[in-house]
Short mmCIF file of C-alpha atoms and ligand atoms in Angstrom, two decimals:
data_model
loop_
_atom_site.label_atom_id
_atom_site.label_comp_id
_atom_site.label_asym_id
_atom_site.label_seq_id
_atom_site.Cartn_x
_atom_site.Cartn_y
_atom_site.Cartn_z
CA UNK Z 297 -32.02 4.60 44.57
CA UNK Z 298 -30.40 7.66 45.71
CA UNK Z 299 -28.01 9.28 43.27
CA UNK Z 300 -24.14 9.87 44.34
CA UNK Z 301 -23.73 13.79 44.67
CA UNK Z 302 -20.97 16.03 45.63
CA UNK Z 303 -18.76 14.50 47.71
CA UNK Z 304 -17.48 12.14 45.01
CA UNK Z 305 -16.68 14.96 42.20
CA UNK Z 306 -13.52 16.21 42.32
CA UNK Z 307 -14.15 19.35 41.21
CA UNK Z 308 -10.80 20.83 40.29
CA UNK Z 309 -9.74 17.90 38.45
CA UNK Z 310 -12.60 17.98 36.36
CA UNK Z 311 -12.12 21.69 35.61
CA UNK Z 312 -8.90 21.45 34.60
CA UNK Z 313 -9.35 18.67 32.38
CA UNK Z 314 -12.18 20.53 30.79
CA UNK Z 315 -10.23 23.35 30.43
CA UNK Z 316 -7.85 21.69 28.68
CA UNK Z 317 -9.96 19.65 26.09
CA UNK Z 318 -11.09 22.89 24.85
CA UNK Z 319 -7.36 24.46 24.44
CA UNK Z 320 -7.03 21.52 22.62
CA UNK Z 321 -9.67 21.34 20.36
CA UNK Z 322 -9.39 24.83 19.20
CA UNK Z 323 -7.19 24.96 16.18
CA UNK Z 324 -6.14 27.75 14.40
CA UNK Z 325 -6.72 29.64 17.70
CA UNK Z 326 -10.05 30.63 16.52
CA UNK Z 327 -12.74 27.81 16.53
CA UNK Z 328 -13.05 24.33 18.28
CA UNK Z 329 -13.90 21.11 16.93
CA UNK Z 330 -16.40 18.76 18.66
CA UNK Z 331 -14.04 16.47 18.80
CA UNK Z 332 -10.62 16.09 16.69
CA UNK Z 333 -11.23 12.84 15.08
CA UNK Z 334 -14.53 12.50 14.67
CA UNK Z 335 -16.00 15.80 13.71
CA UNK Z 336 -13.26 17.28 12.41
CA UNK Z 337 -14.45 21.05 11.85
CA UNK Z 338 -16.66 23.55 13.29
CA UNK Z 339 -20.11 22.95 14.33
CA UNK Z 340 -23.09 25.32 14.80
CA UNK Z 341 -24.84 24.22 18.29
CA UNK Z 342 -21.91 23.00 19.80
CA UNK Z 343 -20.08 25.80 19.21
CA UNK Z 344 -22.40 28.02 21.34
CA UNK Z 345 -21.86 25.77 24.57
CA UNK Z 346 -18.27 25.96 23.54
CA UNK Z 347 -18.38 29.59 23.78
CA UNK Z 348 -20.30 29.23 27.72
CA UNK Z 349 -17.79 27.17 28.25
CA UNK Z 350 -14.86 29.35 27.43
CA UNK Z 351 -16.42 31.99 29.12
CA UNK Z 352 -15.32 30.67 32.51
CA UNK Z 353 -11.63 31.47 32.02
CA UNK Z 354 -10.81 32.88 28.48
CA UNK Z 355 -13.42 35.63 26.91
CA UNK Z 356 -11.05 36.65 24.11
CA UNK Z 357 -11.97 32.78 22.62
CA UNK Z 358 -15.54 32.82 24.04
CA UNK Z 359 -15.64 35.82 21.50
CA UNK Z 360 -13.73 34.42 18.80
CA UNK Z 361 -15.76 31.03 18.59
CA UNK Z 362 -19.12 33.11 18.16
CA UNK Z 363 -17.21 35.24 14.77
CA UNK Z 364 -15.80 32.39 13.43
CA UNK Z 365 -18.60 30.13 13.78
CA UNK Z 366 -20.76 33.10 12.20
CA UNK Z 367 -17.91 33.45 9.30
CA UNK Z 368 -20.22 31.07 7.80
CA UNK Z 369 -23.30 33.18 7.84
CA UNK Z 370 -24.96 32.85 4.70
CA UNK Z 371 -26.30 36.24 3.29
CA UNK Z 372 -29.60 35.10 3.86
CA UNK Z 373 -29.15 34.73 7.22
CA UNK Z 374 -29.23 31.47 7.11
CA UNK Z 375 -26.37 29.91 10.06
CA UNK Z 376 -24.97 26.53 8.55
CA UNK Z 377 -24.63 23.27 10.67
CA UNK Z 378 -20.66 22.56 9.78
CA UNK Z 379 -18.54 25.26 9.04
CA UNK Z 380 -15.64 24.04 7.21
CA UNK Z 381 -12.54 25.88 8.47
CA UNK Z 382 -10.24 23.39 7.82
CA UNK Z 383 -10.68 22.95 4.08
CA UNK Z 384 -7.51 20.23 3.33
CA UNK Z 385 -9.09 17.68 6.11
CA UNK Z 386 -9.75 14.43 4.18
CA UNK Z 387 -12.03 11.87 6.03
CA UNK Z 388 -14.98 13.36 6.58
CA UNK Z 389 -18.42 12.39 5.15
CA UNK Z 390 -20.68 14.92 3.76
CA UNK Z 391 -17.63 17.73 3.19
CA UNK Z 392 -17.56 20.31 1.65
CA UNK Z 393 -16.92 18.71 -2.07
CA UNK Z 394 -20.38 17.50 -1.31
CA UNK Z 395 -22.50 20.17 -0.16
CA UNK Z 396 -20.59 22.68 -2.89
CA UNK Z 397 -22.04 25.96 -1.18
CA UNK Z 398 -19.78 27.80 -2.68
CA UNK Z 399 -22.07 26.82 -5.77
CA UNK Z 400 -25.41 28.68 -4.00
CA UNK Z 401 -25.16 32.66 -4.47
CA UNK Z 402 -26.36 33.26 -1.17
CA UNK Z 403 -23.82 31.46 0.64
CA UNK Z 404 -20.94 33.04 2.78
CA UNK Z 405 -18.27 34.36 0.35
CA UNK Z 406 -15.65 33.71 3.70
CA UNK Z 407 -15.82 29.83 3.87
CA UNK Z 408 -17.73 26.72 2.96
CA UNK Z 409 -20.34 25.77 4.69
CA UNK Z 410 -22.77 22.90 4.96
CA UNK Z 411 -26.43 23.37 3.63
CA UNK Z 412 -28.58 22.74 6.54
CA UNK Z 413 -28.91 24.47 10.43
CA UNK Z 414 -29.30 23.41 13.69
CA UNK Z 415 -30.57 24.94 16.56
CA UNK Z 416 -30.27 28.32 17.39
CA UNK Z 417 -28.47 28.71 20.44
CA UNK Z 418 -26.48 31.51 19.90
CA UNK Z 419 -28.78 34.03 21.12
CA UNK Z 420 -29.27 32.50 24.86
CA UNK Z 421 -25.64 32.04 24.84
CA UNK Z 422 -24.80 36.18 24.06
CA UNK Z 423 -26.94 36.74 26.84
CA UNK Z 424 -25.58 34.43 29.41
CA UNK Z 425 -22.29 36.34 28.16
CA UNK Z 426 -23.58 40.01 29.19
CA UNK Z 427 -24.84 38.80 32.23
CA UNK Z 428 -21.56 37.07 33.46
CA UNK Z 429 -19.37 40.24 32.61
CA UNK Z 430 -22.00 43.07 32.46
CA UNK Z 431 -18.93 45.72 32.74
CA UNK Z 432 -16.76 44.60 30.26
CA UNK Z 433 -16.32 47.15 27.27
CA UNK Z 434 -14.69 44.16 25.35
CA UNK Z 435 -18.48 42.38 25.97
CA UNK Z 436 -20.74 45.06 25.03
CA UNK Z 437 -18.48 45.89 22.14
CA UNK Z 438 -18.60 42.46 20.78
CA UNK Z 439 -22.72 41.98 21.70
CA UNK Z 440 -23.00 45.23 19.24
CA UNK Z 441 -21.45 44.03 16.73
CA UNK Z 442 -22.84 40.31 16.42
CA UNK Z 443 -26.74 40.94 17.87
CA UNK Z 444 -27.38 42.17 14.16
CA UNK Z 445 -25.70 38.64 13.01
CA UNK Z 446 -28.09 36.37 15.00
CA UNK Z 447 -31.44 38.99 14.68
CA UNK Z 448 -30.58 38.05 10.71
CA UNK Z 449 -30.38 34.37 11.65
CA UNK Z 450 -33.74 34.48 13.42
CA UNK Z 451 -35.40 36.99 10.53
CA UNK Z 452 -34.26 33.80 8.35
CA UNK Z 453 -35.78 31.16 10.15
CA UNK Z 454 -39.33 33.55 10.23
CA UNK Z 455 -39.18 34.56 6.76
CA UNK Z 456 -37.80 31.27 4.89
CA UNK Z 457 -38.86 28.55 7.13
CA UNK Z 458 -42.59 29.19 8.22
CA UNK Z 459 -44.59 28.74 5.18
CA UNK Z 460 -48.23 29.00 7.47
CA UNK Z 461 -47.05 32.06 9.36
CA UNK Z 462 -47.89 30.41 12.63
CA UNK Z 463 -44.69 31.60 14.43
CA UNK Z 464 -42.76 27.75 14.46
CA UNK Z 465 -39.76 27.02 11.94
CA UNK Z 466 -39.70 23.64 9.97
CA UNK Z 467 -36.46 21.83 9.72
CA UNK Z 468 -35.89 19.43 6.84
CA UNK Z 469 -32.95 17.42 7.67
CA UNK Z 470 -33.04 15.42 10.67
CA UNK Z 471 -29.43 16.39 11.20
CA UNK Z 472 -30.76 20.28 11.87
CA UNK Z 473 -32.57 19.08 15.10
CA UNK Z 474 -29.53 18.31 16.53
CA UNK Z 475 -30.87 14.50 17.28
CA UNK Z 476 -29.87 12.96 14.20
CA UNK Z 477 -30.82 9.93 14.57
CA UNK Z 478 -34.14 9.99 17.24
CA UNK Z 479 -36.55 7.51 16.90
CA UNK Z 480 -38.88 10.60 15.89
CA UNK Z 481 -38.18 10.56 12.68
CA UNK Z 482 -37.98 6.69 12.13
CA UNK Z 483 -41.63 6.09 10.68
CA UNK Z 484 -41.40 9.34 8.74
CA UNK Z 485 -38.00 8.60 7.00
CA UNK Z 486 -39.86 4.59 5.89
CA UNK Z 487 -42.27 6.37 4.06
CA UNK Z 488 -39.24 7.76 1.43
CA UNK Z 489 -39.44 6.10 -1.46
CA UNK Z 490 -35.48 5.89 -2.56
CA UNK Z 491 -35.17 4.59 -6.02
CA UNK Z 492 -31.76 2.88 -7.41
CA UNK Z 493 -29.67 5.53 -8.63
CA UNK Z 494 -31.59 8.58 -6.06
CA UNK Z 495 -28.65 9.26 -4.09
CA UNK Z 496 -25.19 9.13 -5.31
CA UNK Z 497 -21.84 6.59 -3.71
CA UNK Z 498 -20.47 7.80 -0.55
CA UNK Z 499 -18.17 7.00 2.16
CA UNK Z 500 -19.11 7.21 5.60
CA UNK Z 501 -15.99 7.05 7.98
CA UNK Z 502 -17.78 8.46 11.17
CA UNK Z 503 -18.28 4.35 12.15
CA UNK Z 504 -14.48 4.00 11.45
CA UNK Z 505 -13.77 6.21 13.51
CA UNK Z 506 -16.21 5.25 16.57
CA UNK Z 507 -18.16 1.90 17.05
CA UNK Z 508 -20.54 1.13 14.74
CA UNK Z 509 -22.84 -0.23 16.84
CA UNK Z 510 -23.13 3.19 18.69
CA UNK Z 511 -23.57 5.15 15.11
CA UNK Z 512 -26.40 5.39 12.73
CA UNK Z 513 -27.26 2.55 10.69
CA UNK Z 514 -26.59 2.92 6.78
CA UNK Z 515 -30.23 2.78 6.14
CA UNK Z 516 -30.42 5.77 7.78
CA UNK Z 517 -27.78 7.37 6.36
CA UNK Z 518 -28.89 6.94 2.88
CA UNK Z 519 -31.66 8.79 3.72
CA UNK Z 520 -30.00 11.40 5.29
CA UNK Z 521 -27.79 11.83 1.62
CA UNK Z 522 -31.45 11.22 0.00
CA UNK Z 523 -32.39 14.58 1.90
CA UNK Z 524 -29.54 16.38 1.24
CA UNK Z 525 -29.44 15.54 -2.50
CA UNK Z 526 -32.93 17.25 -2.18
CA UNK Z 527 -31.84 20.60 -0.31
CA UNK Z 528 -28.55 20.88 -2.73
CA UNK Z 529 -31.64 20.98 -5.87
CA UNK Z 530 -32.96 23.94 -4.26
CA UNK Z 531 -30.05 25.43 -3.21
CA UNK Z 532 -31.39 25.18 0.31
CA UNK Z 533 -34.00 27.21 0.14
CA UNK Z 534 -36.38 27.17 2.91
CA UNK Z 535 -39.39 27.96 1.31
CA UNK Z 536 -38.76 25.89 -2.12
CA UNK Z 537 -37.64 22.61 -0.37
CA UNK Z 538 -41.12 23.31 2.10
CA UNK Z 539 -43.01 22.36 -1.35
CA UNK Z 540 -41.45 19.08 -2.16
CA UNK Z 541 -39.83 17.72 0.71
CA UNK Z 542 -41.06 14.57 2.49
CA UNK Z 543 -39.32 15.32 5.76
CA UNK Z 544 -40.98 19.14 6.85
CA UNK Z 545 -40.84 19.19 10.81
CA UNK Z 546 -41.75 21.61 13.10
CA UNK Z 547 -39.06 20.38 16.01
CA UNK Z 548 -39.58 21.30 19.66
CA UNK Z 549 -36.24 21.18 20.46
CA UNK Z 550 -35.58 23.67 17.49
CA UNK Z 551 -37.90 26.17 18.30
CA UNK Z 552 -38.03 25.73 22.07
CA UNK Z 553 -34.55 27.53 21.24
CA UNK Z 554 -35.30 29.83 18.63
CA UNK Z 555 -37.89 31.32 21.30
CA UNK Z 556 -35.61 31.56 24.53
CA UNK Z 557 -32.95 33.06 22.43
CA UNK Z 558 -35.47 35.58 20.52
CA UNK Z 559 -36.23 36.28 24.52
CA UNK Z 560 -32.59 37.23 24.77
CA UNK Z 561 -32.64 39.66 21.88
CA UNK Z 562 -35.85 41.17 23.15
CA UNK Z 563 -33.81 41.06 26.76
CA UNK Z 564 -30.59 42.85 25.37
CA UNK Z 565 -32.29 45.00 23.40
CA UNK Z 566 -33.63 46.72 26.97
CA UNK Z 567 -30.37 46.55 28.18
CA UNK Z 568 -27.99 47.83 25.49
CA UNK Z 569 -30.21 50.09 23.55
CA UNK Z 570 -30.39 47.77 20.68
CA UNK Z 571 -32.92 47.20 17.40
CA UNK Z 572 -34.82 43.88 18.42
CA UNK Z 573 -37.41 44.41 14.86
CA UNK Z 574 -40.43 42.79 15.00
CA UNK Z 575 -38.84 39.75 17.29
CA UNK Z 576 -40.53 40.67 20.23
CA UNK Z 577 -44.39 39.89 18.03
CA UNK Z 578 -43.13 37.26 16.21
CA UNK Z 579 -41.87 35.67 20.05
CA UNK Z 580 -45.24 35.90 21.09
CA UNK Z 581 -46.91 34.07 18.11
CA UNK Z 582 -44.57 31.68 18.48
CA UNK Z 583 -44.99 30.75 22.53
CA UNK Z 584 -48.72 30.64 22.02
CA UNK Z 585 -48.06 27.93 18.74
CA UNK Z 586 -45.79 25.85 20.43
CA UNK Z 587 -47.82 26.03 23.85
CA UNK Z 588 -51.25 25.16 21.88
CA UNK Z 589 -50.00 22.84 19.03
CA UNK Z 590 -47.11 21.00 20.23
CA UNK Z 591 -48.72 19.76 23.16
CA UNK Z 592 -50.08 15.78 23.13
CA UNK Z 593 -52.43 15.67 25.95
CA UNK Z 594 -51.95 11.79 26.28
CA UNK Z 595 -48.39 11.66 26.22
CA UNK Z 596 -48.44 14.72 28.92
CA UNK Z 597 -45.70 15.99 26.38
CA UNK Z 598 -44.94 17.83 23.73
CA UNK Z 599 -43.72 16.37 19.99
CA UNK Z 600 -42.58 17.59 17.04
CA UNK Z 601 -45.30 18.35 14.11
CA UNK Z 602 -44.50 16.49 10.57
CA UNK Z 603 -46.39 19.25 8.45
CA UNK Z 604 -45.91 17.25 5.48
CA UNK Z 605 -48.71 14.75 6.51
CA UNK Z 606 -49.74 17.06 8.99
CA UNK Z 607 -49.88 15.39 12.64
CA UNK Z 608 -48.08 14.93 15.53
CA UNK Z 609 -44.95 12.31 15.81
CA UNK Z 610 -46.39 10.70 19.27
CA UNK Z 611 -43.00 9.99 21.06
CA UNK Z 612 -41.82 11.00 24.55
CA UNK Z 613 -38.34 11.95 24.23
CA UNK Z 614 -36.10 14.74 25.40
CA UNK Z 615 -36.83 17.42 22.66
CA UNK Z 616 -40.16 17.92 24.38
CA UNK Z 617 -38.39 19.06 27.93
CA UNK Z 618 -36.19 22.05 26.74
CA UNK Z 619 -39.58 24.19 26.23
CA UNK Z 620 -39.39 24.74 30.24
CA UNK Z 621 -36.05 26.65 29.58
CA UNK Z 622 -37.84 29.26 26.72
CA UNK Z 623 -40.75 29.38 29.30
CA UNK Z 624 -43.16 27.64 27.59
CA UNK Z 625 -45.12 25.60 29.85
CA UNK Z 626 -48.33 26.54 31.69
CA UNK Z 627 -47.50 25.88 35.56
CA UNK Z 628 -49.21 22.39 35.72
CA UNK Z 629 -47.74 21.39 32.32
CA UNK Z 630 -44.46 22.28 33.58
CA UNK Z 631 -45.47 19.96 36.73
CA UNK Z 632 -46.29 16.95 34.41
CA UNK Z 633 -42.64 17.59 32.74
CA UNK Z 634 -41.17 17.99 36.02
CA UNK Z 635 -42.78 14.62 37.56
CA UNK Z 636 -41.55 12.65 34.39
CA UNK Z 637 -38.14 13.20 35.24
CA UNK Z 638 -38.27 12.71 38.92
CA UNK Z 639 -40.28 9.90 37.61
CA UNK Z 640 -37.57 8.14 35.79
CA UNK Z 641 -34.64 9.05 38.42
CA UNK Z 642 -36.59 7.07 41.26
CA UNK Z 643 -37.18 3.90 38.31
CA UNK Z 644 -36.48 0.38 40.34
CA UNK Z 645 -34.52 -0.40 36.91
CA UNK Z 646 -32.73 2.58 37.31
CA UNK Z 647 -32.00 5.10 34.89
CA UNK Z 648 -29.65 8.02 34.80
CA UNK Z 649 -31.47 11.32 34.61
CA UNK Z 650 -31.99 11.96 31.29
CA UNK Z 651 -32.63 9.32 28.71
CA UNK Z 652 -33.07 10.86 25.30
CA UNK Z 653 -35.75 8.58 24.34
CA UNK Z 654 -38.58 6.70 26.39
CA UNK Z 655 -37.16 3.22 27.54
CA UNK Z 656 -39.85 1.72 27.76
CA UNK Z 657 -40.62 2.19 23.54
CA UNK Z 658 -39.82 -0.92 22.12
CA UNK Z 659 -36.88 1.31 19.48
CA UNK Z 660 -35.06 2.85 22.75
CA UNK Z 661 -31.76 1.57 22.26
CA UNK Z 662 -29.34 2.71 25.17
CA UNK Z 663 -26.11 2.68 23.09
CA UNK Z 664 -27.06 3.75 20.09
CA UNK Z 665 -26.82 7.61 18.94
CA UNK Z 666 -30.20 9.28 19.89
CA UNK Z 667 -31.98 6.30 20.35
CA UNK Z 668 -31.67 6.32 23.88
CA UNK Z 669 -28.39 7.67 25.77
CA UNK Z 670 -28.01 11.05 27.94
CA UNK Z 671 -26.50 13.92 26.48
CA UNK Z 672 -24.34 16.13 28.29
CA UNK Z 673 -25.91 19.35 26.10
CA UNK Z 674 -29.61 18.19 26.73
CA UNK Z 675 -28.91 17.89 30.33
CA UNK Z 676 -27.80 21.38 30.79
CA UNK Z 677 -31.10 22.49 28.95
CA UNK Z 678 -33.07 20.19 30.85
CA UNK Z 679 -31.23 21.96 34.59
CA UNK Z 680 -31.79 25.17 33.02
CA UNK Z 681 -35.97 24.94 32.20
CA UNK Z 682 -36.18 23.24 35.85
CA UNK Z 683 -34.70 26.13 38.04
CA UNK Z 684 -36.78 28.79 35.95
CA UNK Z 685 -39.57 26.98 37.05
CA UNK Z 686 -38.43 26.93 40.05
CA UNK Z 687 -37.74 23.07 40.29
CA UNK Z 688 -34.39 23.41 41.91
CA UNK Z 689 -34.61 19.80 43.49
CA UNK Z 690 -35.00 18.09 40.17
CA UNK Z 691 -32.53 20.61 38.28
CA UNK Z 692 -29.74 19.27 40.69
CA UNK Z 693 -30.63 16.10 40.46
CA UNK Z 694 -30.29 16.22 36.45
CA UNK Z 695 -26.85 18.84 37.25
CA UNK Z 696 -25.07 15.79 39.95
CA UNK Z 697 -26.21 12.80 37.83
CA UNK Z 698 -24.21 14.32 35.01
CA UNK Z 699 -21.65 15.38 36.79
CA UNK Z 700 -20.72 11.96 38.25
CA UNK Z 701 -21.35 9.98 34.73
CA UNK Z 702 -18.42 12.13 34.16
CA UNK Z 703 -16.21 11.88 36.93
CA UNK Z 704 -16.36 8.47 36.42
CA UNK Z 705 -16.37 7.49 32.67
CA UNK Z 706 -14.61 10.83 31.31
CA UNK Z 707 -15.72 13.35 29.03
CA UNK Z 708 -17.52 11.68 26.29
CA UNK Z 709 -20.11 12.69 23.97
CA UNK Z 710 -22.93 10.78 25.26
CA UNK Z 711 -23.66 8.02 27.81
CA UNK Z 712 -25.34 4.47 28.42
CA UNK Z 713 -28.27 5.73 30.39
CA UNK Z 714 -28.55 2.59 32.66
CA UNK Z 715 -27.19 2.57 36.02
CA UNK Z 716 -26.39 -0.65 36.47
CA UNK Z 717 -24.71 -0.70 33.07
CA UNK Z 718 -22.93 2.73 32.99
CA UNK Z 719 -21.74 1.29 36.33
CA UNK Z 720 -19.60 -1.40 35.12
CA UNK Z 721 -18.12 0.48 32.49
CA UNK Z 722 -14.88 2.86 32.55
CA UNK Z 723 -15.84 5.14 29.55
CA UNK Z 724 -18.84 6.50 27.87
CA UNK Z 725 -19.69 6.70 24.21
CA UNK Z 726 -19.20 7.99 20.62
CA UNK Z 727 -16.47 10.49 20.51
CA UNK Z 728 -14.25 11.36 23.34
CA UNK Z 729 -12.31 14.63 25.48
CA UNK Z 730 -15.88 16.08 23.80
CA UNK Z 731 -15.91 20.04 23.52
CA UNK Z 732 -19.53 20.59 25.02
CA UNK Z 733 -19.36 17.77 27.56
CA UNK Z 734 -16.24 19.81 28.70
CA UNK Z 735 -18.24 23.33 28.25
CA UNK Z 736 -21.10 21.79 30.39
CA UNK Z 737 -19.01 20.89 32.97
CA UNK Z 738 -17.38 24.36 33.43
CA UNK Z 739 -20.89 25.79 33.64
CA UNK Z 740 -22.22 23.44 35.91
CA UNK Z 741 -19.34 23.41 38.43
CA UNK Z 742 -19.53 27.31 38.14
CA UNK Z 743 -22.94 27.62 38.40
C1 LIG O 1044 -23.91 14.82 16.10
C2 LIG O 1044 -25.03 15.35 16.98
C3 LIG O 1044 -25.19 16.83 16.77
C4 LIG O 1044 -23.85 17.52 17.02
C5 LIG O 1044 -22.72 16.90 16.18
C6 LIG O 1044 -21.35 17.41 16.56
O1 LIG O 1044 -24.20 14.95 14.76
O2 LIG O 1044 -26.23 14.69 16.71
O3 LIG O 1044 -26.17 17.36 17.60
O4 LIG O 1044 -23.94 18.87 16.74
O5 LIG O 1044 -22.72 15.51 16.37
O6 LIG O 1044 -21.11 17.21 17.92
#
């Protein structure tokens, strides 16, 4: 079935509403929240899109959501997930009373902070900056001043998180791969043994606060707590957590980042004169990892690498697409990536370009979290990698689908990827008048 393009998206209506979710979910006038009930402080990843989104009408608070977001820098390097701002904000589980980071020495001194990352966008997202406003002194003053901040970030993730030295960070929360809940780790998390009296009582209120039947179960969030209880031990350190952690996963999603923003650095180094280090060998190594281990021949994908019991979690699901966007792919790998998509787009069940997991794996679940729905953030990845590969059909395809889920169920934070379902309905899922659904937008309707 051929998908509805352009002529039903009213473009300036959908600017201006996107403009103003992100006036209004900046508070303080100097970060934004995802979105003001749910996630009620300031988030790494999103934050970044926030920031390309911001740069399409007000640079001052692009600029101002990179520094606050990096208040939280630890003095490792180390960027955390949350950044808690907003300190008096009761009803959120984990806050900071639970993570305690101002307990760890090496934490930021500026703010509390979560314990764990998330993908490392930032870099990708400077660049896009400088190369929308290459003239501006206010730019290259403020890409001077942070490139050190996110060259520290990356330094982190090479010296604390790679315990082989192959060139690929581990994560060891699901949370830091940004798809807290995917399928992926489902088999993995089984195998953790939690004992009576492992984690401690907590609250959740994010499934007051949304429908529960679109959140995480509470299975899985007791083994997200079981996880953290295990990073908060070690302080979070990288390389002491690598010894006794169950969950150890090299994430292609994570470092399909980490390279095309090390490509940045490398890429504004040229421009601006700058110190890239040793980024620019440490970006090779890592290409020529991901490229040869990542890569499932059978699945004609690439998955995520549990180091722990070293092998390969066999799963198609989005994570694996976002390497086209750091240039990963050889050309007919790309193709096989490519066809996929165009693949599912032309379905006779019909599927919005892009599930986040393979429907036809008997755990996709098309309401639930990561278990299935299409993600406005993973969607502009996915348009990205396509065009550089020169894809340019496909890429709008992913770009138009989007663009009229939103038009016509609003700016939510993810969607029912069925057509015939998403259809019927008159809103999306999960949170809503979402920050990086709105930043998307801007940059796709700019674009
Ligand atoms: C959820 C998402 C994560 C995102 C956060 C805030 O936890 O899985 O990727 O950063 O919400 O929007």
């Amino acid at each position: 079935m051929d998908i509805q393009f352009r002529p039903t998206i009213k473009d300036e209506a959908l600017i201006k509403e996107a403009q103003r979710i992100l006036n209004h979910n900046t508070w303080e006038g100097r970060y934004t929240v995802p979105s003001s009930k749910l996630y009620p402080y300031q988030w790494n990843w999103d934050s970044g899109f926030v920031a390309m989104g911001f740069a399409h009408f007000d640079i001052p608070r692009a600029i101002k959501e990179l520094e606050s977001l990096f208040e939280g820098q630890w003095e490792n390097g180390m960027l955390p997930h949350i950044v808690f701002h907003s300190k008096k904000r009761e009803g959120y589980f984990p806050g900071p009373s639970y993570w305690q980071s101002s307990k760890v020495p090496e934490a930021s001194k500026l703010v509390e902070t979560s314990g764990i990352t998330q993908p490392p966008v930032h870099g990708f997202i400077m660049e896009r900056l400088f190369n929308q406003y290459p003239n501006s002194k206010e730019v290259k003053a403020f890409i001077k001043a942070f490139y050190p901040k996110v060259l520290k970030l990356h330094k982190y993730y090479y010296e604390h998180r790679d315990p082989n030295k192959e060139g690929l960070a581990f994560i060891f929360h699901p949370w830091a791969s940004g798809r807290d809940n995917s399928p992926l780790w489902d088999d993995l998390v089984k195998t953790i043994p939690i004992k009576p009296g492992d984690i401690p009582k907590y609250k959740r209120y994010d499934n007051l606060k949304a429908d529960p039947s679109e959140r995480p179960s509470d299975k899985d969030y007791d083994i997200y707590v079981y996880l953290m209880e295990l990073g908060r031990r070690h302080n979070y350190d990288g390389n002491a957590i690598a010894k006794e952690s169950p969950f150890v996963i090299q994430d292609t999603l994570f470092n399909a980042m980490l390279i095309r923003s090390n490509e940045a650095l490398i890429n504004l180094a040229d421009e601006l004169d700058l110190d890239a280090g040793p980024i620019e060998d440490w970006n090779e190594q890592s290409k020529k990892t991901f490229e040869e281990k990542l890569w499932v021949e059978e699945l004609g994908m690439y998955t995520p690498y549990d180091l722990r019991n070293e092998k390969h979690i066999r799963m198609k699901e989005i994570g694996a697409f976002t390497a086209l966007y750091a240039d990963i792919p050889s050309s007919s790998r790309a193709r096989k990536l490519r066809n996929y998509i165009e693949e599912m787009a032309d379905r006779e069940d019909g599927f919005r370009v892009m599930p986040s997991f393979d429907p036809d794996h008997w755990i996709f679940n098309p309401k639930k979290y990561w278990k299935g729905p299409v993600w406005p953030q993973m969607n502009w990845l996915l348009y990205q990698g396509l065009n550089r590969y020169g894809f340019h059909g496909t890429a709008n395809r992913v770009k138009y689908d989007f663009l009229d889920l939103v038009n016509k169920l609003g700016f939510h934070e993810y969607y029912d990827p069925r057509r015939a379902v998403a259809d019927q309905q008159t809103h999306g899922y999960g949170g809503a008048d979402f920050s990086w659904t709105a930043a998307v937008v801007l940059d796709f309707i700019n674009d």
